Amino acid sequence: MSLEFLVASGVGWVTACGVYLMLRGRTFPVVLGLSLLGYAVNMFIFAMGRLWWNAPAIAGSERMADPLPQALVLTAIVIGFATTGFIIEMALRSHHESGTDHVDGARGGEGRP
């Protein structure tokens, strides 16, 4: 089994779990789903820089890792933490004002808020 197949399978599973959680009606699973989708995108971008074992990130050698995807992923991780914090704050505010954690404001089994 190749490394590329393992990484592609992992990205696919994390994406599927993220989409499943985002389709739930409650706030916390939606936040987890958004985080998982962010991780899947970060892994995809990181894998775009080629997957090498023990390759230096310094130019000049024959096999080198591309540092641009690594820099993009590091930036995306920082932005992802800030975005997740903002979404959690909005969810807490919504829960405080509406009294429910449903993303559409519905209470319990009701279809409408």
XYZ file of C-alpha atoms in Angstrom, residues 98 100 102-113:
14
model
C -32.746 31.605 21.414
C -31.621 26.164 21.708
C -30.212 24.010 16.671
C -28.650 25.839 13.767
C -32.063 26.946 12.480
C -33.303 27.993 15.916
C -35.875 25.151 16.165
C -36.680 23.893 19.650
C -36.621 20.151 20.331
C -38.579 18.274 17.644
C -40.267 21.355 16.205
C -39.732 22.201 12.571
C -39.924 25.955 13.033
C -38.449 28.310 15.601
